[in-house]
XYZ file of C-alpha atoms in Angstrom:
751
model
C -0.070 -0.549 -0.111
C 2.546 2.096 0.788
C 4.215 1.726 -2.688
C 0.869 2.645 -4.379
C 1.130 5.833 -2.321
C 4.422 6.616 -2.993
C 4.240 5.650 -7.017
C 0.638 7.852 -7.109
C 2.816 11.164 -5.230
C 5.835 10.528 -8.062
C 3.313 10.650 -10.676
C 0.893 13.890 -9.109
C 4.880 15.461 -9.372
C 6.199 14.179 -12.413
C 2.666 15.331 -13.754
C 2.794 19.441 -11.885
C 6.170 19.559 -13.588
C 4.067 20.126 -16.800
C 1.876 22.016 -16.042
C 4.124 25.477 -14.826
C 4.155 27.238 -17.187
C 6.356 29.535 -18.361
C 5.272 33.378 -18.069
C 6.977 34.164 -21.703
C 8.880 33.731 -24.403
C 12.257 33.522 -25.648
C 14.432 33.426 -23.499
C 15.720 29.947 -23.033
C 16.743 27.662 -19.823
C 19.576 26.020 -19.629
C 19.688 22.121 -20.334
C 19.996 21.841 -16.499
C 16.321 22.547 -16.124
C 15.425 20.661 -17.911
C 16.905 17.022 -16.276
C 16.163 15.436 -12.847
C 12.318 16.438 -12.969
C 9.983 13.504 -13.566
C 8.982 11.477 -16.500
C 6.038 13.163 -19.212
C 2.762 12.546 -18.993
C 2.187 9.270 -19.534
C -0.200 8.574 -23.043
C -2.227 5.893 -24.797
C 0.394 4.298 -26.990
C -0.475 5.485 -30.648
C -0.344 3.673 -33.754
C 2.047 4.940 -36.347
C -0.888 6.433 -38.417
C -1.799 6.317 -41.875
C -1.022 9.349 -44.372
C -4.179 9.154 -45.857
C -8.046 10.204 -45.166
C -10.036 6.484 -43.477
C -11.723 5.491 -46.421
C -13.438 2.683 -45.329
C -15.640 1.519 -43.256
C -13.646 -0.634 -40.897
C -11.025 1.635 -40.622
C -13.851 4.223 -39.102
C -14.445 2.755 -36.536
C -11.667 0.969 -35.671
C -10.602 5.065 -35.492
C -13.558 5.856 -33.507
C -12.683 3.216 -30.892
C -9.117 4.396 -30.904
C -10.871 7.699 -30.450
C -12.643 6.701 -27.175
C -10.193 5.235 -25.581
C -8.051 8.331 -25.936
C -10.507 10.231 -24.497
C -10.644 8.239 -21.791
C -7.593 8.023 -20.744
C -7.531 11.595 -20.834
C -10.480 12.397 -18.976
C -8.492 10.520 -16.215
C -5.777 12.386 -16.388
C -7.358 15.521 -15.684
C -9.162 14.302 -12.688
C -5.842 13.107 -11.980
C -4.184 16.557 -12.867
C -7.183 18.388 -11.138
C -6.128 17.604 -7.768
C -4.392 19.198 -5.637
C -0.539 18.678 -4.510
C 0.042 17.433 -1.529
C 3.713 18.663 -0.710
C 5.026 19.278 -3.969
C 8.905 19.669 -4.597
C 9.965 21.254 -7.356
C 11.488 23.811 -7.707
C 8.520 25.649 -10.504
C 5.691 24.737 -8.174
C 4.966 28.274 -6.328
C 5.169 29.363 -2.592
C 1.469 30.078 -2.752
C 0.180 26.410 -3.568
C -1.088 27.629 -7.132
C 0.339 24.913 -9.399
C 0.023 25.665 -13.746
C -1.189 28.726 -15.102
C -4.424 30.926 -15.351
C -5.468 29.287 -18.995
C -5.717 25.828 -16.701
C -8.452 26.842 -14.666
C -10.632 25.102 -16.409
C -9.678 22.506 -17.500
C -10.874 20.203 -14.592
C -14.593 21.358 -15.331
C -16.791 21.424 -17.851
C -18.100 25.403 -19.008
C -20.062 26.821 -21.926
C -17.530 28.324 -24.418
C -19.108 32.016 -23.170
C -17.216 30.992 -19.348
C -13.849 29.987 -21.689
C -13.875 32.876 -23.046
C -14.700 35.475 -19.740
C -11.334 33.203 -17.912
C -9.634 33.728 -20.832
C -10.468 37.968 -21.247
C -9.312 37.989 -17.532
C -6.114 36.160 -17.751
C -4.653 39.153 -20.148
C -1.014 39.779 -19.959
C -0.826 38.113 -16.520
C 0.824 34.776 -16.101
C 1.369 32.953 -12.466
C 4.590 30.891 -14.185
C 7.195 31.795 -11.809
C 9.996 33.541 -14.241
C 13.017 31.268 -14.500
C 16.333 31.996 -14.313
C 17.319 35.043 -17.151
C 19.336 32.912 -19.584
C 22.906 33.532 -20.220
C 23.762 36.220 -23.227
C 26.128 34.018 -25.107
C 22.773 31.124 -24.795
C 21.785 30.118 -28.253
C 18.063 30.616 -29.233
C 16.443 29.144 -31.974
C 13.915 29.797 -33.740
C 12.260 28.003 -37.215
C 10.431 30.387 -39.630
C 8.377 28.527 -43.001
C 9.032 30.746 -45.724
C 8.362 29.900 -49.639
C 8.547 31.938 -53.066
C 9.509 34.966 -54.056
C 7.328 37.088 -51.844
C 7.834 35.364 -48.518
C 11.426 35.610 -48.876
C 11.236 39.004 -49.249
C 8.424 40.229 -46.731
C 10.884 37.248 -44.345
C 14.057 39.507 -44.343
C 11.962 42.784 -41.937
C 11.518 40.151 -39.366
C 14.652 39.501 -38.864
C 16.040 42.850 -39.372
C 13.450 42.890 -36.102
C 14.690 40.454 -34.645
C 18.497 41.388 -34.901
C 18.130 44.574 -34.229
C 16.700 43.530 -30.599
C 19.284 40.884 -29.583
C 21.088 39.828 -27.575
C 22.043 36.916 -27.698
C 23.602 33.592 -30.394
C 20.713 33.467 -32.552
C 20.401 30.032 -34.903
C 17.821 30.588 -37.548
C 16.381 27.009 -38.609
C 14.273 27.637 -42.227
C 11.956 25.031 -43.594
C 11.754 26.633 -47.489
C 11.214 25.804 -50.825
C 14.278 25.176 -53.405
C 13.038 29.262 -54.566
C 13.624 30.721 -50.850
C 16.551 28.497 -49.753
C 18.574 30.807 -52.880
C 17.635 34.025 -51.948
C 17.791 33.353 -47.787
C 20.778 31.414 -48.106
C 22.751 34.329 -50.001
C 21.286 36.489 -48.395
C 23.522 35.781 -44.939
C 26.633 34.817 -46.943
C 26.494 38.473 -47.983
C 24.993 39.635 -44.871
C 27.692 38.357 -43.198
C 26.260 38.940 -39.516
C 28.569 37.616 -36.556
C 26.761 34.571 -34.344
C 24.162 33.866 -36.394
C 23.682 30.775 -38.072
C 21.141 29.392 -40.686
C 20.460 25.728 -42.136
C 17.792 25.074 -44.308
C 15.343 22.106 -44.973
C 13.165 21.321 -48.513
C 9.934 21.690 -47.656
C 9.824 19.701 -51.020
C 10.819 16.359 -48.717
C 7.983 17.819 -46.268
C 5.226 17.684 -48.417
C 3.371 14.524 -48.473
C 3.597 14.519 -44.932
C 1.202 16.974 -44.844
C -0.588 17.049 -48.317
C -3.324 15.198 -47.995
C -4.960 17.614 -45.289
C -7.561 19.539 -47.142
C -6.669 23.291 -46.697
C -8.356 26.461 -47.410
C -6.080 28.934 -46.478
C -3.798 31.276 -48.765
C -0.314 29.723 -47.744
C -1.097 26.619 -49.253
C 0.805 22.900 -48.203
C 3.145 25.642 -46.588
C 0.580 26.883 -43.958
C 0.255 23.037 -42.279
C 4.212 22.591 -42.154
C 4.803 23.490 -38.320
C 3.029 20.523 -37.434
C 5.945 18.413 -38.871
C 8.853 20.548 -37.116
C 9.593 17.282 -34.533
C 10.235 15.450 -37.774
C 12.199 18.486 -39.416
C 13.934 19.919 -36.983
C 17.291 17.806 -35.384
C 16.550 15.286 -32.573
C 18.737 16.608 -30.430
C 17.120 20.714 -30.411
C 14.834 20.949 -27.372
C 13.272 24.189 -27.729
C 12.322 26.600 -30.478
C 10.641 29.429 -31.548
C 8.743 29.431 -34.427
C 7.104 32.277 -36.638
C 5.269 33.641 -39.002
C 6.940 35.480 -42.110
C 4.579 37.963 -41.023
C 5.688 38.905 -37.572
C 7.235 41.845 -35.914
C 9.111 42.336 -33.043
C 9.490 45.620 -31.008
C 11.308 43.749 -27.805
C 13.914 41.782 -26.728
C 13.593 37.856 -25.382
C 12.658 37.372 -21.526
C 12.243 33.751 -20.154
C 11.222 30.464 -21.623
C 9.446 28.325 -18.856
C 8.844 24.606 -18.949
C 5.513 23.978 -21.396
C 5.417 21.641 -24.102
C 3.752 24.403 -26.057
C 3.729 28.759 -25.524
C 0.494 29.945 -27.160
C -1.142 33.487 -27.185
C -4.754 33.007 -27.328
C -6.480 34.150 -30.729
C -7.814 37.660 -30.537
C -11.168 37.127 -33.242
C -13.941 35.340 -32.242
C -13.255 33.138 -35.452
C -13.482 30.088 -32.848
C -16.332 31.273 -31.471
C -18.613 30.165 -34.594
C -20.153 33.490 -34.705
C -19.350 35.668 -37.464
C -21.918 34.985 -39.922
C -24.650 32.351 -40.639
C -23.290 28.680 -40.197
C -20.175 29.185 -39.246
C -18.529 26.074 -38.058
C -14.859 26.819 -37.414
C -12.394 23.660 -36.053
C -12.753 22.702 -32.151
C -10.906 24.493 -29.652
C -10.771 26.132 -26.067
C -12.793 29.432 -25.080
C -11.125 32.301 -27.970
C -8.660 29.231 -28.770
C -4.921 29.978 -29.859
C -2.991 31.908 -32.882
C -0.276 29.689 -34.433
C 1.702 33.093 -35.755
C 3.978 32.587 -32.299
C 4.860 29.005 -31.308
C 7.292 28.495 -27.807
C 7.942 24.573 -28.683
C 9.514 22.722 -26.216
C 10.350 19.644 -28.873
C 11.757 16.882 -26.976
C 8.724 16.565 -24.197
C 6.117 17.143 -27.653
C 8.866 13.956 -29.439
C 8.132 12.212 -26.031
C 4.435 12.625 -25.936
C 4.518 11.436 -29.512
C 3.122 14.481 -31.385
C 3.115 12.972 -34.690
C 0.527 10.072 -33.819
C -1.300 13.577 -31.686
C -2.222 15.644 -34.455
C -2.423 12.866 -37.018
C -4.909 10.850 -35.065
C -6.880 14.327 -34.132
C -7.312 15.627 -37.549
C -8.040 12.590 -39.418
C -11.235 12.830 -36.569
C -11.709 15.854 -37.033
C -11.724 15.996 -41.093
C -14.173 13.405 -41.334
C -17.123 16.188 -40.698
C -14.908 19.441 -41.330
C -13.980 18.493 -44.051
C -10.242 20.903 -44.645
C -8.841 23.211 -42.936
C -10.066 26.917 -43.121
C -6.830 28.924 -41.348
C -4.145 25.120 -41.929
C -1.778 23.890 -38.765
C -4.213 26.360 -36.570
C -7.471 24.834 -36.797
C -5.624 21.802 -35.535
C -3.034 22.809 -32.612
C -6.246 24.215 -31.113
C -7.866 20.631 -32.095
C -5.069 19.266 -30.052
C -4.948 21.507 -27.476
C -8.675 20.925 -27.367
C -8.468 17.145 -26.534
C -6.049 18.016 -24.561
C -5.342 21.332 -22.946
C -2.237 20.122 -20.217
C 0.138 20.097 -23.494
C -0.146 24.932 -23.779
C 0.793 27.195 -21.802
C -0.973 31.324 -22.434
C 1.459 33.687 -23.113
C 0.285 37.300 -22.222
C -1.101 38.829 -25.411
C 1.427 41.545 -26.190
C 3.690 38.957 -27.828
C 1.611 38.000 -30.333
C -0.237 41.645 -31.406
C -2.533 39.676 -33.873
C -3.666 42.956 -35.938
C -7.028 41.351 -38.438
C -9.595 43.303 -38.891
C -11.737 42.681 -35.788
C -9.720 41.824 -33.180
C -9.136 42.486 -29.690
C -5.527 43.186 -30.365
C -6.366 46.243 -27.520
C -6.520 44.873 -24.948
C -3.654 43.889 -25.134
C -1.475 46.984 -24.261
C -1.917 50.593 -22.914
C 0.995 51.594 -23.835
C 3.916 51.670 -26.586
C 5.831 50.520 -23.974
C 3.409 47.113 -23.523
C 4.437 46.202 -27.132
C 6.857 43.603 -27.748
C 5.507 41.689 -30.691
C 2.770 42.686 -32.952
C 1.583 40.005 -35.921
C -0.310 41.187 -39.245
C -1.968 38.134 -39.573
C -4.941 39.662 -41.896
C -4.742 38.918 -45.571
C -4.395 42.860 -46.128
C -1.482 42.747 -44.305
C -0.532 46.705 -44.133
C -4.243 47.659 -45.225
C -5.644 46.317 -42.437
C -8.320 47.403 -40.346
C -7.485 49.268 -36.503
C -7.766 51.669 -34.217
C -3.655 51.588 -33.647
C -3.004 50.629 -37.430
C -1.078 53.533 -38.546
C 1.037 54.111 -35.863
C 2.277 50.244 -35.976
C 2.130 50.174 -39.642
C 4.871 53.507 -38.747
C 6.992 51.071 -36.718
C 6.771 47.973 -39.019
C 8.551 50.755 -41.748
C 10.610 51.455 -39.233
C 12.254 48.032 -39.573
C 10.953 47.656 -43.439
C 13.476 50.299 -44.679
C 16.192 50.009 -41.918
C 19.405 49.686 -43.555
C 20.680 45.778 -42.571
C 23.885 46.850 -42.232
C 23.723 48.503 -39.164
C 23.446 44.476 -37.758
C 26.619 43.549 -38.743
C 27.368 44.031 -34.811
C 29.359 41.547 -32.958
C 28.465 40.393 -29.654
C 30.877 41.058 -27.652
C 32.031 38.421 -24.838
C 30.292 35.553 -26.201
C 32.037 32.642 -28.235
C 30.476 31.789 -31.420
C 31.926 29.133 -33.931
C 35.001 30.750 -36.585
C 33.351 31.657 -39.894
C 35.320 30.922 -42.576
C 34.878 33.999 -45.066
C 34.166 36.534 -42.624
C 38.539 35.404 -40.940
C 40.216 35.542 -44.459
C 38.248 38.663 -44.979
C 39.747 40.410 -41.930
C 42.979 38.670 -42.568
C 42.870 40.287 -46.253
C 42.442 43.714 -45.538
C 44.430 43.726 -42.462
C 47.246 42.845 -45.004
C 46.280 46.466 -46.846
C 48.127 49.566 -46.594
C 46.060 52.210 -45.054
C 48.564 55.291 -45.897
C 47.964 54.350 -49.534
C 46.412 57.217 -51.505
C 44.157 54.107 -53.261
C 43.704 52.302 -50.006
C 40.162 53.139 -50.800
C 39.969 51.914 -54.167
C 41.493 48.380 -53.218
C 39.597 47.951 -49.883
C 36.698 47.512 -52.780
C 37.753 45.004 -54.343
C 36.966 42.874 -50.762
C 34.195 44.185 -50.286
C 31.157 41.953 -49.262
C 27.406 43.577 -49.929
C 24.541 41.863 -49.037
C 23.086 40.611 -51.585
C 18.876 39.681 -52.400
C 18.543 38.028 -55.189
C 15.254 38.404 -57.158
C 13.405 40.010 -55.116
C 10.743 40.504 -57.145
C 8.555 37.206 -58.803
C 10.588 35.554 -61.868
C 9.372 32.544 -63.603
C 11.160 31.932 -66.974
C 12.294 28.550 -68.848
C 15.240 28.890 -71.488
C 14.225 27.115 -74.306
C 15.081 23.771 -75.413
C 16.953 24.953 -78.893
C 20.594 25.932 -76.957
C 19.748 29.773 -78.335
C 18.177 31.446 -75.980
C 19.549 35.332 -73.954
C 19.057 36.981 -71.933
C 20.249 40.802 -71.503
C 22.163 41.360 -68.158
C 22.658 44.879 -66.701
C 22.763 46.982 -63.648
C 21.382 50.240 -62.428
C 21.474 52.164 -59.384
C 18.097 54.480 -58.696
C 18.226 57.764 -60.532
C 18.303 55.154 -63.539
C 14.786 54.158 -62.704
C 12.649 55.406 -64.763
C 14.898 52.903 -68.099
C 13.340 49.917 -67.311
C 10.370 50.197 -68.975
C 11.363 51.795 -71.988
C 14.434 48.278 -71.551
C 11.470 46.018 -71.010
C 9.208 47.037 -74.283
C 12.453 46.779 -76.740
C 13.561 42.899 -75.045
C 10.879 40.356 -74.739
C 13.759 37.901 -73.525
C 14.665 37.479 -70.110
C 16.652 39.929 -67.944
C 19.213 39.911 -65.411
C 19.737 42.637 -63.621
C 21.477 44.288 -60.666
C 20.114 47.400 -59.101
C 22.782 49.212 -56.394
C 20.251 50.494 -53.562
C 19.518 51.527 -50.137
C 17.185 49.338 -47.637
C 14.742 52.614 -48.023
C 15.268 53.069 -51.908
C 14.326 49.012 -52.380
C 11.301 49.723 -51.157
C 11.028 52.825 -53.554
C 11.773 50.600 -56.371
C 8.781 47.927 -54.753
C 6.388 49.939 -54.852
C 7.083 51.498 -58.362
C 7.432 48.428 -59.677
C 3.893 47.160 -58.388
C 2.688 50.513 -60.182
C 3.813 49.800 -63.363
C 1.626 47.613 -65.997
C 4.851 47.156 -67.890
C 6.870 46.028 -65.244
C 3.953 43.453 -63.863
C 3.617 41.778 -67.233
C 7.065 40.310 -66.908
C 7.676 37.331 -64.765
C 10.867 36.484 -66.967
C 12.999 39.382 -65.762
C 15.196 39.034 -61.969
C 15.452 41.839 -59.723
C 18.307 41.533 -57.771
C 19.661 43.978 -55.069
C 22.845 44.342 -54.011
C 22.570 47.255 -50.639
C 24.558 50.260 -50.568
C 27.359 49.517 -48.910
C 31.300 51.910 -49.363
C 31.525 55.451 -50.626
C 32.086 53.694 -54.139
C 29.162 52.380 -57.277
C 30.434 48.447 -57.306
C 29.962 48.826 -61.568
C 30.762 45.070 -61.878
C 30.655 43.155 -59.113
C 26.621 44.021 -59.845
C 27.512 43.378 -63.321
C 28.472 39.982 -62.102
C 25.977 39.975 -59.577
C 23.590 40.076 -62.724
C 25.410 37.567 -64.605
C 25.867 35.400 -62.514
C 21.691 34.150 -62.438
C 21.701 34.155 -65.268
C 19.937 30.169 -66.593
C 20.362 30.279 -70.374
C 23.042 29.492 -72.730
C 23.665 33.195 -74.364
C 23.784 36.509 -72.499
C 23.825 39.986 -74.040
C 26.074 41.641 -71.392
C 24.938 45.742 -71.966
C 24.296 48.732 -70.103
C 21.282 49.585 -68.754
C 21.321 53.537 -70.651
C 20.666 51.678 -73.523
C 17.919 50.414 -75.696
C 18.576 47.646 -78.120
C 17.034 48.316 -81.627
C 12.891 46.443 -81.951
C 12.927 42.708 -82.283
C 17.501 42.372 -80.996
C 16.509 38.961 -78.983
C 15.641 36.977 -81.964
C 18.153 38.058 -84.190
C 20.381 37.320 -81.376
C 19.369 33.986 -81.243
C 19.538 33.650 -85.043
C 22.953 34.660 -84.474
C 24.113 31.587 -82.340
C 23.475 29.053 -85.509
C 24.251 31.424 -88.102
C 27.737 31.231 -86.251
C 27.924 28.306 -85.161
C 28.128 29.708 -81.266
C 28.143 26.543 -79.333
C 31.614 25.873 -80.864
C 33.000 28.191 -81.293
C 34.269 31.149 -78.653
C 32.920 34.317 -80.432
C 31.453 37.505 -79.025
C 28.903 38.929 -80.982
C 29.476 42.921 -80.880
C 26.397 44.836 -81.011
C 27.242 48.863 -83.242
C 26.267 51.197 -80.610
C 25.560 54.361 -81.298
C 23.689 57.252 -79.213
C 21.276 60.742 -79.063
C 21.295 63.181 -77.778
C 17.133 64.115 -77.730
C 15.622 62.650 -74.489
C 12.907 62.521 -77.059
C 13.727 59.912 -79.878
C 11.861 58.379 -82.882
C 13.183 55.368 -82.682
C 14.538 53.781 -85.537
C 12.512 50.373 -86.808
C 15.453 49.558 -89.269
C 19.028 49.726 -90.212
C 17.847 52.354 -92.651
C 15.888 54.535 -90.648
C 19.204 54.268 -88.413
C 21.603 55.386 -91.646
C 19.155 57.931 -91.801
C 18.940 59.832 -88.902
C 22.596 59.287 -88.811
C 22.591 61.112 -92.077
C 20.402 64.031 -90.412
C 22.924 64.358 -87.730
C 20.051 62.994 -84.872
C 22.608 60.083 -84.469
C 25.965 59.578 -83.770
C 28.699 56.662 -83.346
C 28.504 56.281 -79.643
C 31.438 58.547 -77.861
C 32.760 59.593 -81.275
C 33.671 63.039 -79.786
C 35.045 62.655 -76.272
C 36.331 58.026 -76.605
C 36.888 57.324 -79.896
C 39.016 54.312 -79.180
C 36.214 52.754 -77.189
C 33.981 52.185 -80.337
C 36.301 53.044 -82.825
C 37.512 49.029 -83.948
C 34.321 48.100 -84.831
C 34.623 50.161 -87.857
C 31.412 51.673 -88.558
C 31.794 52.931 -91.869
C 32.009 48.918 -92.994
C 29.360 47.730 -91.101
C 26.837 50.827 -93.368
C 27.147 48.464 -95.847
C 27.933 45.417 -93.841
C 25.276 42.566 -95.027
C 27.117 39.646 -93.706
C 28.933 39.700 -89.368
C 32.882 40.430 -89.828
C 35.192 40.153 -87.597
C 37.137 42.797 -85.716
C 40.832 43.164 -84.176
C 41.622 43.625 -80.138
C 42.516 47.070 -79.598
C 43.344 49.521 -76.824
C 40.797 50.892 -74.960
C 38.349 48.293 -77.090
C 34.552 48.496 -75.400
C 32.210 46.983 -77.448
C 28.288 45.597 -76.191
C 28.863 41.865 -77.153
C 27.010 38.618 -76.873
C 28.926 35.785 -75.369
C 28.970 32.371 -73.536
C 27.596 31.791 -69.932
C 30.619 30.366 -68.800
C 32.973 33.525 -70.153
C 34.823 35.226 -67.336
C 33.206 37.435 -65.422
C 34.307 41.405 -64.972
C 37.539 42.108 -62.764
C 35.934 43.928 -59.361
C 38.872 46.151 -58.600
C 37.633 48.462 -61.182
C 34.653 50.579 -59.349
C 32.775 54.041 -60.465
C 34.034 55.171 -63.568
C 36.762 54.191 -65.992
C 38.491 50.337 -67.823
C 35.399 48.661 -65.712
C 34.819 47.388 -69.460
C 38.478 48.183 -71.740
C 39.731 45.197 -68.138
C 36.713 42.891 -69.271
C 37.020 42.618 -73.073
C 40.603 42.452 -72.717
C 40.379 39.464 -71.083
C 38.250 37.772 -74.124
C 40.597 38.289 -75.677
C 43.637 36.834 -73.353
C 41.229 34.048 -74.081
C 41.478 34.114 -77.401
C 36.997 34.518 -78.236
C 36.940 36.510 -81.486
C 34.611 39.524 -82.074
C 32.621 39.502 -84.833
C 29.481 42.336 -85.858
C 26.540 41.384 -86.904
C 25.799 44.114 -89.930
C 22.235 44.639 -89.071
C 22.203 44.594 -84.935
C 22.093 48.842 -83.253
C 21.593 49.539 -79.561
C 21.035 53.533 -79.148
C 22.702 55.322 -76.010
C 19.790 57.682 -74.318
C 20.701 61.071 -72.525
C 21.119 61.348 -68.848
C 22.096 63.694 -66.129
C 26.259 62.916 -65.647
C 26.644 59.712 -62.936
C 28.656 60.933 -59.497
C 30.947 58.727 -60.319
C 32.291 59.874 -63.663
C 31.895 63.734 -62.194
C 34.703 62.556 -59.053
C 36.643 60.898 -62.233
C 36.786 64.677 -64.538
C 36.606 66.492 -60.986
C 39.390 64.003 -58.763
C 43.012 64.311 -59.679
C 44.194 61.183 -56.997
C 40.600 59.463 -59.009
C 42.152 59.501 -62.070
C 45.579 58.460 -60.466
C 44.452 56.246 -58.323
C 42.268 54.315 -61.901
C 45.956 54.708 -64.170
C 47.617 52.659 -61.017
C 45.062 49.372 -61.329
C 44.868 49.794 -64.368
C 48.484 49.207 -64.704
C 48.225 46.740 -62.125
C 45.991 44.652 -63.496
C 47.794 44.681 -66.898
C 50.571 42.639 -64.823
C 47.916 41.018 -63.851
C 47.182 39.553 -66.973
C 51.266 39.040 -67.932
C 51.477 36.819 -65.190
C 48.092 34.734 -65.896
C 48.635 34.246 -69.800
C 51.961 34.979 -70.008
C 53.471 35.709 -73.773
C 50.725 36.548 -75.369
C 49.261 39.217 -73.121
C 52.376 41.006 -73.255
C 51.360 42.928 -75.979
C 48.147 44.708 -73.422
C 51.543 46.706 -71.787
C 53.359 47.394 -75.371
C 49.724 48.247 -76.635
C 49.465 50.808 -73.665
C 52.817 51.899 -73.877
C 53.184 53.362 -77.181
C 49.517 55.256 -77.031
């Protein structure tokens, strides 16, 4: 008898350890806080569930039997848990004799939904979980985010900025992504180089089979269900994680993370009350239900409780009558909690202030200082109706346009894993002589610019005939007006690198979304390279755009040139005509210019020659930089009917179409001067043939001088440094290409 009593006490003590829930979130307990506190609550062993809905009568009866068995054990468990503890001994039991949190008060008794709602209101932002010891500042906080597609990849950056702004701990992001989001975010974090931040990716495509059997009406689609499988997806040794939606914004740092299986904020709309419209029938939920935009998960305990079987069983049962989910994973989480209330700890609602229409979010705060996390959980996002939405919108825009480079701050006193890229970069920079007059030029070559690939939706499959061509260009904010014109002249794929600040990137987004021309094109890749340093990194931008080319060939242009109508198809035909597949050729497109802002663009070579004779057009830069395009031999081009070969000459810088595997531009050249010349020299050193196309042309449109050309013209030191870099490049060419490269130095010395 005595043994039975001791066993009962041991069981009650272990059960109480799970009931005492966190006050609030975010910093984790050390592993020691999780050991030696008894065993997890026993649940009925469940057989592995089928990944398809229940079909036949026999299976339905078996499921109903299992459901009844689990419900009976849950009722017995509630009765056990409702008894007050005797001689509590665990450290997470309150000194005043209360246990659990206020949201658990109704677990042991039946009440109406109205009563449950009133208890939720009474709870408000309070919590009776004993605050756990503040985590060491060097303890890593883990965050899991599901992100798929171009738009979500863009939205998640604002969330990450808000987290980095407030963080005091090392962070480890776990992204469950499709291939698109992984490419974008991997590049972004690689170039962001934030100290004490780790990033891991998990392939969402491999998880689709786990949840694809669940019909879902939510706009998030199948990705809105993937939080359900985090216990299987995330590393088995990861014990706790904060799970976030991409439309979350932080306004405070993190405090503590107590010991409950699930930490959630009550849903602040009336959705789960079932009274929004006639015949509104939501999934079952405890009171108002819980919102899953912010979840605190104790993964180790969920695994011990066989979470996979638990949610699958609940989903299969409810789908028999509900047929589909309306709010994706949130419906299933709430149905599980309804059956197993002991799993959840209700977090204070300022940790998930839900800004959808007709919510009770105003009850979550009395002052700005109360705000911790806001959640734009309406499909309307920033256009949602809310009493204080203008204030929230301005706070959100603060992070949206915040300079992400400022978030590369160190966490002093926290050892972190060695980042070899960062370490090598620092070593390289230390080798530079800061007293060198050209130090800033040399340093720019090694600057790592934060890069966001595919800022807007992109969709294009290259043609199967292996002749497809992508136009490559770069621009800054002052050339944005050229985009629509280029899209009208070039119907093929385009890869653009834009040099913008965070605020300018948002201006560009609004401009693009308001343009019918740009929005009608899905084959234009916009890649944002964020501003840093005092020079325009023209060749870095070109390289970024080139690396995203998926077609066999690329036309290397500049943003202020309009290609002739039909150039895209003409270049594709030239690929076949000139056997580009088996030869190393650079096809030269002759360049012209106009001084008129309004030009009747020539529709043919004959029209162009007429305008050339009338003085409306000129050969490009003939009056200021003749050598740049003189080898094109415009006199021969006037009468040419077939492609003709030209020889490389000093300072030759034509616009060419080449294979995708051609060499990149040399990054030492920034701003104005020698950036294209060096690239053409490299093509010549690699024995490319320069072939001029007889029926192709492009026209430079007038614009105000760039800031960099102004510096070149007015700053003697700028010109001196450019000459120094030029000589170093030529010496480097000699070392790389040997005797054949000596002509570059000889020609230069004779010119």
